[in-house]
C-alpha positions as a LaTeX table, in Angstrom:
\begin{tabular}{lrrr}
\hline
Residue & $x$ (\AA) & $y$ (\AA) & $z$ (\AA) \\
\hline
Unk1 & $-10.81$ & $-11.19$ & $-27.80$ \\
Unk2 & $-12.34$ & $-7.62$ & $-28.59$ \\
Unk3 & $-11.24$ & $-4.99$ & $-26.80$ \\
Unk4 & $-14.57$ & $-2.41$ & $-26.71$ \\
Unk5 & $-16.55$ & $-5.70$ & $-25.68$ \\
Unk6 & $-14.02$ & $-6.40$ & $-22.60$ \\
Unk7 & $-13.94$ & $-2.57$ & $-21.91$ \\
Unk8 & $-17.89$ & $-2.23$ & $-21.66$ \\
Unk9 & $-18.07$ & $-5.11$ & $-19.32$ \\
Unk10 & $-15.41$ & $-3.55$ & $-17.20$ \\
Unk11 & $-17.61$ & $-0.57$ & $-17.07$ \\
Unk12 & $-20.82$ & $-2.55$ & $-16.40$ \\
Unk13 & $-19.68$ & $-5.44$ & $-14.36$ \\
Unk14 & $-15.80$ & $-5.95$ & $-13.87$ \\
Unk15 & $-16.51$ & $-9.66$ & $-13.36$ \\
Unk16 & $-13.66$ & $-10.46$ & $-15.78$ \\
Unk17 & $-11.99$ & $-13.91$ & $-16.17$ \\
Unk18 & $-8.39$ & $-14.77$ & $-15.66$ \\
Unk19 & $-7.71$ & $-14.82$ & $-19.39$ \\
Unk20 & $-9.41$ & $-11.85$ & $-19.87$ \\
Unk21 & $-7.37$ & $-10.19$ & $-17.19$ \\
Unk22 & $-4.36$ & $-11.60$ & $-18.83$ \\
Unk23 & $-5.62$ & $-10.14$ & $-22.26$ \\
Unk24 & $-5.98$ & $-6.87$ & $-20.81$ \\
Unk25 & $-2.57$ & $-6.57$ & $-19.21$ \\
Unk26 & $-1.07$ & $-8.00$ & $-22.18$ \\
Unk27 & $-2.39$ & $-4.32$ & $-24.05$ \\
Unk28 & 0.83 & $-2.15$ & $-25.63$ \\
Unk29 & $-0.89$ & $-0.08$ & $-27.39$ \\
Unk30 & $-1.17$ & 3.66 & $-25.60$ \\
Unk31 & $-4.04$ & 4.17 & $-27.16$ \\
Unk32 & $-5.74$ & 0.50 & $-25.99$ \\
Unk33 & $-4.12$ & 1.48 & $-22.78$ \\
Unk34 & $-5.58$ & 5.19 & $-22.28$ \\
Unk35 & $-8.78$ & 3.45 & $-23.27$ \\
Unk36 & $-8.60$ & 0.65 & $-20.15$ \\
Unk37 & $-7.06$ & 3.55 & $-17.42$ \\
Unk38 & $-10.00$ & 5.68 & $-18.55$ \\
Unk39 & $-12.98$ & 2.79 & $-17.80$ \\
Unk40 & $-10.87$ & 2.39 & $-14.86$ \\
Unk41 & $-11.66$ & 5.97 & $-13.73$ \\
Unk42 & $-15.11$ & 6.09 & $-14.49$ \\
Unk43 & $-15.37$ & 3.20 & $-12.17$ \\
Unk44 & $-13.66$ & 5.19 & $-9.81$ \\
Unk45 & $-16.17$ & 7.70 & $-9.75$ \\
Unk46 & $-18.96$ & 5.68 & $-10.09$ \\
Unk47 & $-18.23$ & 3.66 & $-6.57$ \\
Unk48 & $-16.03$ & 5.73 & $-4.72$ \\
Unk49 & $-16.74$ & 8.96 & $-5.90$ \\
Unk50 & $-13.84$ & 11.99 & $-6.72$ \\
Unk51 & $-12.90$ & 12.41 & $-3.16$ \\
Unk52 & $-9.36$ & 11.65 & $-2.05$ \\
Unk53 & $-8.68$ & 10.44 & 0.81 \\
Unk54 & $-5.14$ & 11.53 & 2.94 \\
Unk55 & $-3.76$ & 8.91 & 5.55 \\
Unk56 & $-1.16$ & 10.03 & 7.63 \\
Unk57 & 2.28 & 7.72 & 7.47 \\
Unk58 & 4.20 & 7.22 & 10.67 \\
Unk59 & 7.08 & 4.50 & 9.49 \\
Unk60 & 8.29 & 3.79 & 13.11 \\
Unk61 & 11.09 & 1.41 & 13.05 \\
Unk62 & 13.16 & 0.28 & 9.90 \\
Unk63 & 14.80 & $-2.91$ & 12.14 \\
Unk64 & 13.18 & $-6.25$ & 10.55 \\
Unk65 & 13.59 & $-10.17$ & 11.51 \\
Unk66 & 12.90 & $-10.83$ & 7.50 \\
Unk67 & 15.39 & $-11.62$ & 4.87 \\
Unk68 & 13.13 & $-10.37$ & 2.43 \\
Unk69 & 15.16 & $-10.55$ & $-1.35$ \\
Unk70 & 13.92 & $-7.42$ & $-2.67$ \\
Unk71 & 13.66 & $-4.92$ & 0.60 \\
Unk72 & 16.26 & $-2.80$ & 1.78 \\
Unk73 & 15.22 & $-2.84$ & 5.51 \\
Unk74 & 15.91 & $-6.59$ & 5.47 \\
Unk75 & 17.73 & $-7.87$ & 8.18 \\
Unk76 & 21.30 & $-8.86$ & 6.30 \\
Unk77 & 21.86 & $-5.11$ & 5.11 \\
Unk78 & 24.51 & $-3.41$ & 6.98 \\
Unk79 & 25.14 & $-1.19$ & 4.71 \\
Unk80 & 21.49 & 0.40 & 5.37 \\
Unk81 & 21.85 & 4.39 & 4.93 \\
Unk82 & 23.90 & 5.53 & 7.50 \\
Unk83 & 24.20 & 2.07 & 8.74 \\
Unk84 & 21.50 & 3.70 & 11.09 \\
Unk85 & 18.70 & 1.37 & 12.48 \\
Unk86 & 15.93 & 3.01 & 14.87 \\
Unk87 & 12.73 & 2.94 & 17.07 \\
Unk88 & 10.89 & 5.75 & 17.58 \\
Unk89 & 9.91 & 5.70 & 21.22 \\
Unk90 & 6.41 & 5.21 & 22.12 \\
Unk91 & 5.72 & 8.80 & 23.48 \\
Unk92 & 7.28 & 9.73 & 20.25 \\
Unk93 & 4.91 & 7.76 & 17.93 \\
Unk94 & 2.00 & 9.03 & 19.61 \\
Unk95 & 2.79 & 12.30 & 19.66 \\
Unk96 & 3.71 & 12.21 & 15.65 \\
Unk97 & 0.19 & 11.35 & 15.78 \\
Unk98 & $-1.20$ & 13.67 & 17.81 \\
Unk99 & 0.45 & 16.72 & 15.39 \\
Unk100 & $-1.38$ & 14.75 & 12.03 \\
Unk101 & $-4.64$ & 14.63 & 13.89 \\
Unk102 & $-3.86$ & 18.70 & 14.28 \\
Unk103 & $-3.38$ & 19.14 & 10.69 \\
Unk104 & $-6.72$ & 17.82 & 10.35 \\
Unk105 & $-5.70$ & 14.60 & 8.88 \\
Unk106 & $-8.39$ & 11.57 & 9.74 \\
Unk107 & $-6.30$ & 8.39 & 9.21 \\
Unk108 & $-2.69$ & 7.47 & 10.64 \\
Unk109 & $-0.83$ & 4.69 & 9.05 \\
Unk110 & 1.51 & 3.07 & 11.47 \\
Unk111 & 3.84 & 1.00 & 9.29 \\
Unk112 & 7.36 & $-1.01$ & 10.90 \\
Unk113 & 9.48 & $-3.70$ & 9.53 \\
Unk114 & 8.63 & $-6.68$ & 11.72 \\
Unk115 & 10.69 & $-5.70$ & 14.72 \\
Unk116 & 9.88 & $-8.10$ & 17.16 \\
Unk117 & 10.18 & $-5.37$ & 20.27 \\
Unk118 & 7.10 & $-4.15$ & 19.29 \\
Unk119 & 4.60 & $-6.65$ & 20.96 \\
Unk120 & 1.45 & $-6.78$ & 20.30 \\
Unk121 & 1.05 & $-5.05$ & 23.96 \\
Unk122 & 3.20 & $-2.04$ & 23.07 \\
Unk123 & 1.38 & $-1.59$ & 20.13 \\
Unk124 & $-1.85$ & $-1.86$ & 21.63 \\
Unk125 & $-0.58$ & 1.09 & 24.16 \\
Unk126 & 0.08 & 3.29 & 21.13 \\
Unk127 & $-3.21$ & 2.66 & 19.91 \\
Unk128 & $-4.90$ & 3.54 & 23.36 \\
Unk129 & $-2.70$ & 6.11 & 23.57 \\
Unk130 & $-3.45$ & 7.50 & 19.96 \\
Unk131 & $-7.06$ & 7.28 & 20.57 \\
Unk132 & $-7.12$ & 8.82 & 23.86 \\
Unk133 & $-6.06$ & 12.02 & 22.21 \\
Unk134 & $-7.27$ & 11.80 & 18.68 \\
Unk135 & $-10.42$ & 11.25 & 16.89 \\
Unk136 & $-8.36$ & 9.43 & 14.36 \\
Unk137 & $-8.77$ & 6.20 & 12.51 \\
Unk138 & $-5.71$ & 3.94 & 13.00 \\
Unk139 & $-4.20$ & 1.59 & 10.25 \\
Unk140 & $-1.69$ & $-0.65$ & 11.05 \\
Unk141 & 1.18 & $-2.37$ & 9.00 \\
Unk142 & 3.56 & $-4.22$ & 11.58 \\
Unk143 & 4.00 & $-7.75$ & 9.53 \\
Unk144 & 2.85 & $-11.31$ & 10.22 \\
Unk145 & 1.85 & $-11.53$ & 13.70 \\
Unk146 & $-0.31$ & $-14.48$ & 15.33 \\
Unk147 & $-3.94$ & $-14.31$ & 15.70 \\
Unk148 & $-4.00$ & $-13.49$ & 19.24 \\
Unk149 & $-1.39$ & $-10.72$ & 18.64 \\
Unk150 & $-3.61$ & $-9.73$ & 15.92 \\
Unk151 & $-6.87$ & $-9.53$ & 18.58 \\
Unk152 & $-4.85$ & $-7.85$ & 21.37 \\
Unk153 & $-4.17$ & $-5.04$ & 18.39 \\
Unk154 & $-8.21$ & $-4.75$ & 17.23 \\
Unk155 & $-9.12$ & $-4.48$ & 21.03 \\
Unk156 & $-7.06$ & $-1.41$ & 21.62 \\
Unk157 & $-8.84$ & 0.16 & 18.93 \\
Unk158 & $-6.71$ & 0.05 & 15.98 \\
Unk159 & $-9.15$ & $-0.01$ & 12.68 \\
Unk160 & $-7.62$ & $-1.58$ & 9.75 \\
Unk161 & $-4.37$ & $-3.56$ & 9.11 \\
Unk162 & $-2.67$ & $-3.59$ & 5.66 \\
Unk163 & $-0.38$ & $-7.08$ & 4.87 \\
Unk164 & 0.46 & $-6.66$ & 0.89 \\
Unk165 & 0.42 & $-10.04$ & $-0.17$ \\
Unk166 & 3.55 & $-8.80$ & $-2.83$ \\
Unk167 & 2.75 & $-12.01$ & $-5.23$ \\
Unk168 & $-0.01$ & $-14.56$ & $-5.24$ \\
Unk169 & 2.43 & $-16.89$ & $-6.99$ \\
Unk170 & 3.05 & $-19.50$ & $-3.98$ \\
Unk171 & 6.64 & $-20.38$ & $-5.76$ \\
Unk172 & 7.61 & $-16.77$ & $-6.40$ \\
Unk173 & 6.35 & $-15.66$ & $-2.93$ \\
Unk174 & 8.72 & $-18.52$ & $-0.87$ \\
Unk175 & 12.24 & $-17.10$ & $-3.45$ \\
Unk176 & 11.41 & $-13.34$ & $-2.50$ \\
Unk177 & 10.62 & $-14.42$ & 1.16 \\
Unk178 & 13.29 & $-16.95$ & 2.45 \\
Unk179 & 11.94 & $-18.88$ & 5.38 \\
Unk180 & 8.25 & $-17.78$ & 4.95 \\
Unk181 & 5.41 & $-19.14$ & 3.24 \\
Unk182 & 1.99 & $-17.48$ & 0.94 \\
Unk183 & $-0.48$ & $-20.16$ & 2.87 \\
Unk184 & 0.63 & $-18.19$ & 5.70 \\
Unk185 & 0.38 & $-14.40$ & 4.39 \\
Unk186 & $-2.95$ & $-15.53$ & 3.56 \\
Unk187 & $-4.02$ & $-17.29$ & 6.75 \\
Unk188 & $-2.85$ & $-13.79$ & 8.32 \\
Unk189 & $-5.41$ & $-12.09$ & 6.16 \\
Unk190 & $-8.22$ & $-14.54$ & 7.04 \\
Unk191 & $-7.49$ & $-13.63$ & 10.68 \\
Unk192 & $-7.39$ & $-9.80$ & 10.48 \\
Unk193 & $-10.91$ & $-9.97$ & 8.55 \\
Unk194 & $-12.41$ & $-12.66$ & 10.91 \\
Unk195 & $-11.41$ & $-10.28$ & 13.73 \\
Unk196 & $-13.21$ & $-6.97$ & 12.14 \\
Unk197 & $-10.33$ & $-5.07$ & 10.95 \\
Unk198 & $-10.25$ & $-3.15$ & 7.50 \\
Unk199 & $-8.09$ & $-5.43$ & 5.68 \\
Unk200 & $-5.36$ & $-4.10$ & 3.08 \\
Unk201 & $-3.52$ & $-6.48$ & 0.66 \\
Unk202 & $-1.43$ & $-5.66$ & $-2.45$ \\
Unk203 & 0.80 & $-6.76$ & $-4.71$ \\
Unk204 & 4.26 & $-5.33$ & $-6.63$ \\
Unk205 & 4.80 & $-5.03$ & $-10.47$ \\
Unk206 & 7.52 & $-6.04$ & $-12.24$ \\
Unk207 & 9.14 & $-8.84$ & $-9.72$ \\
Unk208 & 11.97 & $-11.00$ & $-11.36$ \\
Unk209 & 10.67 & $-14.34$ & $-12.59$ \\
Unk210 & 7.06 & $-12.74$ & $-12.54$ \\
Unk211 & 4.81 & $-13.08$ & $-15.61$ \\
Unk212 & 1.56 & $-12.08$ & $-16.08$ \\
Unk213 & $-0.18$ & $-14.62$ & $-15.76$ \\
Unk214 & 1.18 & $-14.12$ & $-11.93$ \\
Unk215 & $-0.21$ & $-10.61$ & $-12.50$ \\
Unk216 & $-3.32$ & $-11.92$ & $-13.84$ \\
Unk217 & $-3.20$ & $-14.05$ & $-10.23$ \\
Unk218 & $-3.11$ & $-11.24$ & $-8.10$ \\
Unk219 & $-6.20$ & $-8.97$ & $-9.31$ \\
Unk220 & $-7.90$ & $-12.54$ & $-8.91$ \\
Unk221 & $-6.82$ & $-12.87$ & $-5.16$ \\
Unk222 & $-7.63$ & $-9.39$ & $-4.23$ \\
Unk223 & $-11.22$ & $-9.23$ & $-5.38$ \\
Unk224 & $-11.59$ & $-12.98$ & $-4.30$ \\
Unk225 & $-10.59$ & $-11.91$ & $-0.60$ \\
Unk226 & $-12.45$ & $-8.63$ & $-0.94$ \\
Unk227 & $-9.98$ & $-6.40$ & 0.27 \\
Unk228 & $-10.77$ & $-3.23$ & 2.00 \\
Unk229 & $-7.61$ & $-1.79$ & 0.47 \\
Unk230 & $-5.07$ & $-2.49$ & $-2.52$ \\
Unk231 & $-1.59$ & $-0.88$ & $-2.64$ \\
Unk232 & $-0.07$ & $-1.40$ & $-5.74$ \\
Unk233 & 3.82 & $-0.18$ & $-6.94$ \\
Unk234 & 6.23 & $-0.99$ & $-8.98$ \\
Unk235 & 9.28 & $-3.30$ & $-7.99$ \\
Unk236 & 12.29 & $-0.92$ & $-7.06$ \\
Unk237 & 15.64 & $-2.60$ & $-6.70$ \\
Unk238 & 17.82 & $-1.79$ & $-4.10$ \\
Unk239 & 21.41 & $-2.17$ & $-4.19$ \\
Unk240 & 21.62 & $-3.65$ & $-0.72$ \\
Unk241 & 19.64 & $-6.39$ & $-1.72$ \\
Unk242 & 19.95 & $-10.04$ & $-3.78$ \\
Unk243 & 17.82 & $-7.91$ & $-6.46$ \\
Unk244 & 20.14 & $-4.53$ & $-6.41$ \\
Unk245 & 21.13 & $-5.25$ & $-10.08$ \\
Unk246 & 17.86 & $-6.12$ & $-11.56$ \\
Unk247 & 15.24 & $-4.16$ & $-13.82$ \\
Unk248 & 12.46 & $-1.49$ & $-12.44$ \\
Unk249 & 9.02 & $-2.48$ & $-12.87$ \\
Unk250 & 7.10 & $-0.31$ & $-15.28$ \\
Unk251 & 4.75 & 2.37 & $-15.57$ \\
Unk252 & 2.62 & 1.63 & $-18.22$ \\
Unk253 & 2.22 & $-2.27$ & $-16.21$ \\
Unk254 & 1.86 & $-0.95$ & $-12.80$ \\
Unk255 & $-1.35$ & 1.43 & $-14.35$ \\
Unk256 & $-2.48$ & $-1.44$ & $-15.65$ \\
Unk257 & $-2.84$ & $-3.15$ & $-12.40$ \\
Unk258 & $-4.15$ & $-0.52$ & $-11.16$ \\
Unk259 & $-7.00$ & $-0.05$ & $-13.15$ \\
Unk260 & $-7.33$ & $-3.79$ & $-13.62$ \\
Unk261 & $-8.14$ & $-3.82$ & $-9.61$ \\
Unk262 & $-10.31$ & $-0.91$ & $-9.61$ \\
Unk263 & $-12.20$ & $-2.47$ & $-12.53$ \\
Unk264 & $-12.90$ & $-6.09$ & $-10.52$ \\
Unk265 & $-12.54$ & $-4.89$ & $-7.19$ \\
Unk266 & $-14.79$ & $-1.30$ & $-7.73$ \\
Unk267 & $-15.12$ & 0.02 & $-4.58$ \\
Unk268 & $-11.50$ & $-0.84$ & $-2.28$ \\
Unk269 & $-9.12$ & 1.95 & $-1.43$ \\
Unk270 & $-6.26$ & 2.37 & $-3.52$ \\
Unk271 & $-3.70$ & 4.94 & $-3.36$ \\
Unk272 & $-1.11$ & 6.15 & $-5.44$ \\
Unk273 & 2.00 & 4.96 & $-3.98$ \\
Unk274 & 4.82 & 7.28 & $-3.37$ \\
Unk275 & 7.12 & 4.58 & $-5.46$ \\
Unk276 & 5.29 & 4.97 & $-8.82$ \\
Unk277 & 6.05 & 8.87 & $-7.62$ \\
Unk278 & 9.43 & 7.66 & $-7.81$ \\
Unk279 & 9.76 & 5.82 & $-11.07$ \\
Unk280 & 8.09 & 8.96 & $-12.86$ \\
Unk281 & 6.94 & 12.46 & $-11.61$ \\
Unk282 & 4.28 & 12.63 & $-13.26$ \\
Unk283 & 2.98 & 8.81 & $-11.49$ \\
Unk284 & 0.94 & 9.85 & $-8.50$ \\
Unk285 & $-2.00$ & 11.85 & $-11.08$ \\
Unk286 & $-1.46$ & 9.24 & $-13.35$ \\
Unk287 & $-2.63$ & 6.83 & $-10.62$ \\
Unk288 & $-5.43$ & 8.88 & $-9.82$ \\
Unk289 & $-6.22$ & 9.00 & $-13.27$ \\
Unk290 & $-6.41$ & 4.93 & $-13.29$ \\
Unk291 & $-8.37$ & 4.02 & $-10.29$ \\
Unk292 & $-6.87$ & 5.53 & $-7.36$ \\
Unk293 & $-8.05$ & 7.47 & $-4.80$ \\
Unk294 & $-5.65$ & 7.66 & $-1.63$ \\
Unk295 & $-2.41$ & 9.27 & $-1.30$ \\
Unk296 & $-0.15$ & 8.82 & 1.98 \\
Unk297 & 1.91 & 11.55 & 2.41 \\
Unk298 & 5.01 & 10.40 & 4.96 \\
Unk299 & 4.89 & 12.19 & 8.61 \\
Unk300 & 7.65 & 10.33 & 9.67 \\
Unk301 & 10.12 & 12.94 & 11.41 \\
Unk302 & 12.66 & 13.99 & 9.11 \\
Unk303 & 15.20 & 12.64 & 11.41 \\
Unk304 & 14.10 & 9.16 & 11.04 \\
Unk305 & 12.90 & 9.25 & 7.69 \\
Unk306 & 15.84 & 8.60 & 4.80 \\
Unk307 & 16.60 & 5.44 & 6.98 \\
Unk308 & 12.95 & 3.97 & 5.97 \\
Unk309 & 14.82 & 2.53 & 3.37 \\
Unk310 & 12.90 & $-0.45$ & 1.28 \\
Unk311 & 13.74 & 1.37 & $-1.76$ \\
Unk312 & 16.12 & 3.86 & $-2.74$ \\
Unk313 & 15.46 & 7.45 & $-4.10$ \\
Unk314 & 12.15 & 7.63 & $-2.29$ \\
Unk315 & 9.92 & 10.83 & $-3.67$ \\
Unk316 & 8.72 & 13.09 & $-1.23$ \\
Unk317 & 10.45 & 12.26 & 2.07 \\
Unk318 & 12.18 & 15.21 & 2.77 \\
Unk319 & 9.69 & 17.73 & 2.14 \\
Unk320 & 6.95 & 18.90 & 4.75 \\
Unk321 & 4.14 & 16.90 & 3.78 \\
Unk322 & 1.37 & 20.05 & 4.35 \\
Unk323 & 3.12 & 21.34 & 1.77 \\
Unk324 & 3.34 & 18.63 & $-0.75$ \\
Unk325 & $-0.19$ & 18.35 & $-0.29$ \\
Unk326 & $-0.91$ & 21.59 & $-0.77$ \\
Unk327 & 1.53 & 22.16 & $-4.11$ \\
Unk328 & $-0.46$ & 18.90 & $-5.06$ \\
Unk329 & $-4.00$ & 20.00 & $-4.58$ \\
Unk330 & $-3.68$ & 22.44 & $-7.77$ \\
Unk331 & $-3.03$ & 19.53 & $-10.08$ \\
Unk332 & $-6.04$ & 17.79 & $-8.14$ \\
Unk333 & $-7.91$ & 20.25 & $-9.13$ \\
Unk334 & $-7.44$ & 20.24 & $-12.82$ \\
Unk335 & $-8.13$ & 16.42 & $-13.22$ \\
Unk336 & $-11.07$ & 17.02 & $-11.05$ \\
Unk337 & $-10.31$ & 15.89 & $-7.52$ \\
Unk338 & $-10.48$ & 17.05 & $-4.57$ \\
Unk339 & $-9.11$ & 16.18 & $-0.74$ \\
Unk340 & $-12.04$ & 13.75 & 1.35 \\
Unk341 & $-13.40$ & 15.36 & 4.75 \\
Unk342 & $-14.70$ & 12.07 & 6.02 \\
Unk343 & $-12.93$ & 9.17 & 7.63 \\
Unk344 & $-11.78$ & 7.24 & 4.56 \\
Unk345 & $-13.38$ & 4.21 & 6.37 \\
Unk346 & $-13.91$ & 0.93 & 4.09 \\
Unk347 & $-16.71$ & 1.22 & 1.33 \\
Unk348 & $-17.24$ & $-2.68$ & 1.99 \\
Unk349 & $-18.78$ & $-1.89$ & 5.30 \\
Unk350 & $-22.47$ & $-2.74$ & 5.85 \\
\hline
\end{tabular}
């Protein structure tokens, strides 16, 4: 294949075939590399523009019913940090909420393992309760729930709902998730977007046993489903888990992703996740530099917030996130970004 062809299509069109996809990921070169991340940003700014958009993150309870193999919040590890398991209270949750809306902050994410004392009912109370006080677009990220769960949820007000879909691979996706099944991630994502949510999906790099022609799969499945939103990191073992002694997923793949779904996908959300800010400190601009243009700085009180463990040596966490933002906005400013004022809402809407 040539590259400046598939590069100049990417910038025109981004209608690229699974073999090109697989071409493109297959790049080593830095050069061939810097080439791809840079179409990647012009896209950027072409259909999203340079503004970057801040959600709020409110990680409420680290207690999960899933045995995922590669999560550290999974429900077999006791030896969880500080063996310490929590729910933030309700009034609690909302009132985290209330103090991000203050900062001036437009979106809060509200993100759980799937902790089944959180019915849909209780969460729809935090939403009311939430909106009742804030102006503030809610995203949720509470698990696989049922589709009237998921209805009960959009009726209290919440506004988007993000379910990474971690691997489009069905094999792959039943060995990391014992017990659970991909036809059903997905049939949860055909449910939140039949019921008018903003829908988020996403995938990790670097899985054990995944190739990239799995890779290849998932830029495929998020443009296919349209996704509002893509979150996109690199696979972190943790050493609480079936995975603890395996390999980190990359930078150089995980940019390539990312730019790979900015180039097919154009205008979702995607944000520069705080764990390819862990893997190298340099990875939230460079993730900026390749498509992204959301970061999601962690308001979780600091009491709570080393136990949110799915990973370990999480950047970030125990700094005041005002601050990080604001120690971050001078290196925004040299690549030529700049913090959103608006809502952040979905650039798919009509």
């Amino acid at each position: 294949m040539n590259l400046d062809a598939l590069l100049k299509k990417s910038l025109i069109a981004g209608d690229l075939s699974f073999d090109e996809i697989v071409y493109l990921l297959s790049l080593t070169s830095p050069d061939d590399i810097k080439q791809l991340t840079e179409i990647a940003d012009m896209v950027r700014h072409n259909f999203v523009g340079d503004g970057i958009h801040i959600r709020g993150l409110v990680e409420f309870s680290n207690i999960c019913a899933r045995s995922c193999v590669y999560c550290g919040i999974r429900c077999e590890n006791s030896n969880i940090h500080r063996f310490h398991r929590y729910r933030m209270p309700i009034n609690e949750i909302i009132e985290t909420a209330e103090k991000i809306a203050d900062e001036g902050v437009k979106t809060v994410v509200l993100q759980s393992g799937e902790d089944p004392w959180y019915t849909s009912e209780k969460i729809a109370q935090i939403v009311y309760g939430i909106k009742a006080n804030t102006h503030c677009a809610i995203t949720l990220s509470v698990g696989e729930r049922t589709y009237d769960e998921y209805k009960v949820m959009k009726e209290a007000g919440a506004d988007r709902y993000l379910l990474r879909h971690e691997t489009a691979n069905p094999d792959l996706y039943k060995r990391l998730h014992p017990g659970m099944e991909f036809a059903s991630r997905k049939k949860c994502l055909e449910d939140l977007k039949e019921l008018g949510y903003q829908v988020g999906a996403g995938c990790m790099v670097g899985l054990p046993g995944q190739t990239i022609e799995d890779m290849a799969k998932d830029v495929l499945f998020v443009r296919d489903i349209d996704a509002d939103m893509v979150g996109v990191g690199p696979f972190i073992p943790h050493p609480n888990t079936p995975l603890g002694n395996e390999s980190c997923g990359t930078m150089e793949m995980t940019l390539k992703m990312l730019a790979l779904i900015r180039i097919t996908t154009r205008n979702s959300h995607l944000p520069a996740t705080t764990a390819i800010g862990t893997i190298n400190a340099d990875g939230r601009i460079k993730a900026l530099r390749a498509g992204a243009n959301v970061l999601m700085p962690n308001y979780t009180p600091l009491k709570y917030r080393d136990d949110y463990e799915i990973y370990p040596n999480k950047k970030f966490i125990t700094k005041d996130p005002e601050q990080v933002d604001k120690d971050f906005e001078v290196q925004l400013k040299a690549i030529g970004r700049k913090i959103a004022v608006d809502y952040g809402h979905s650039y798919k809407l009509p």
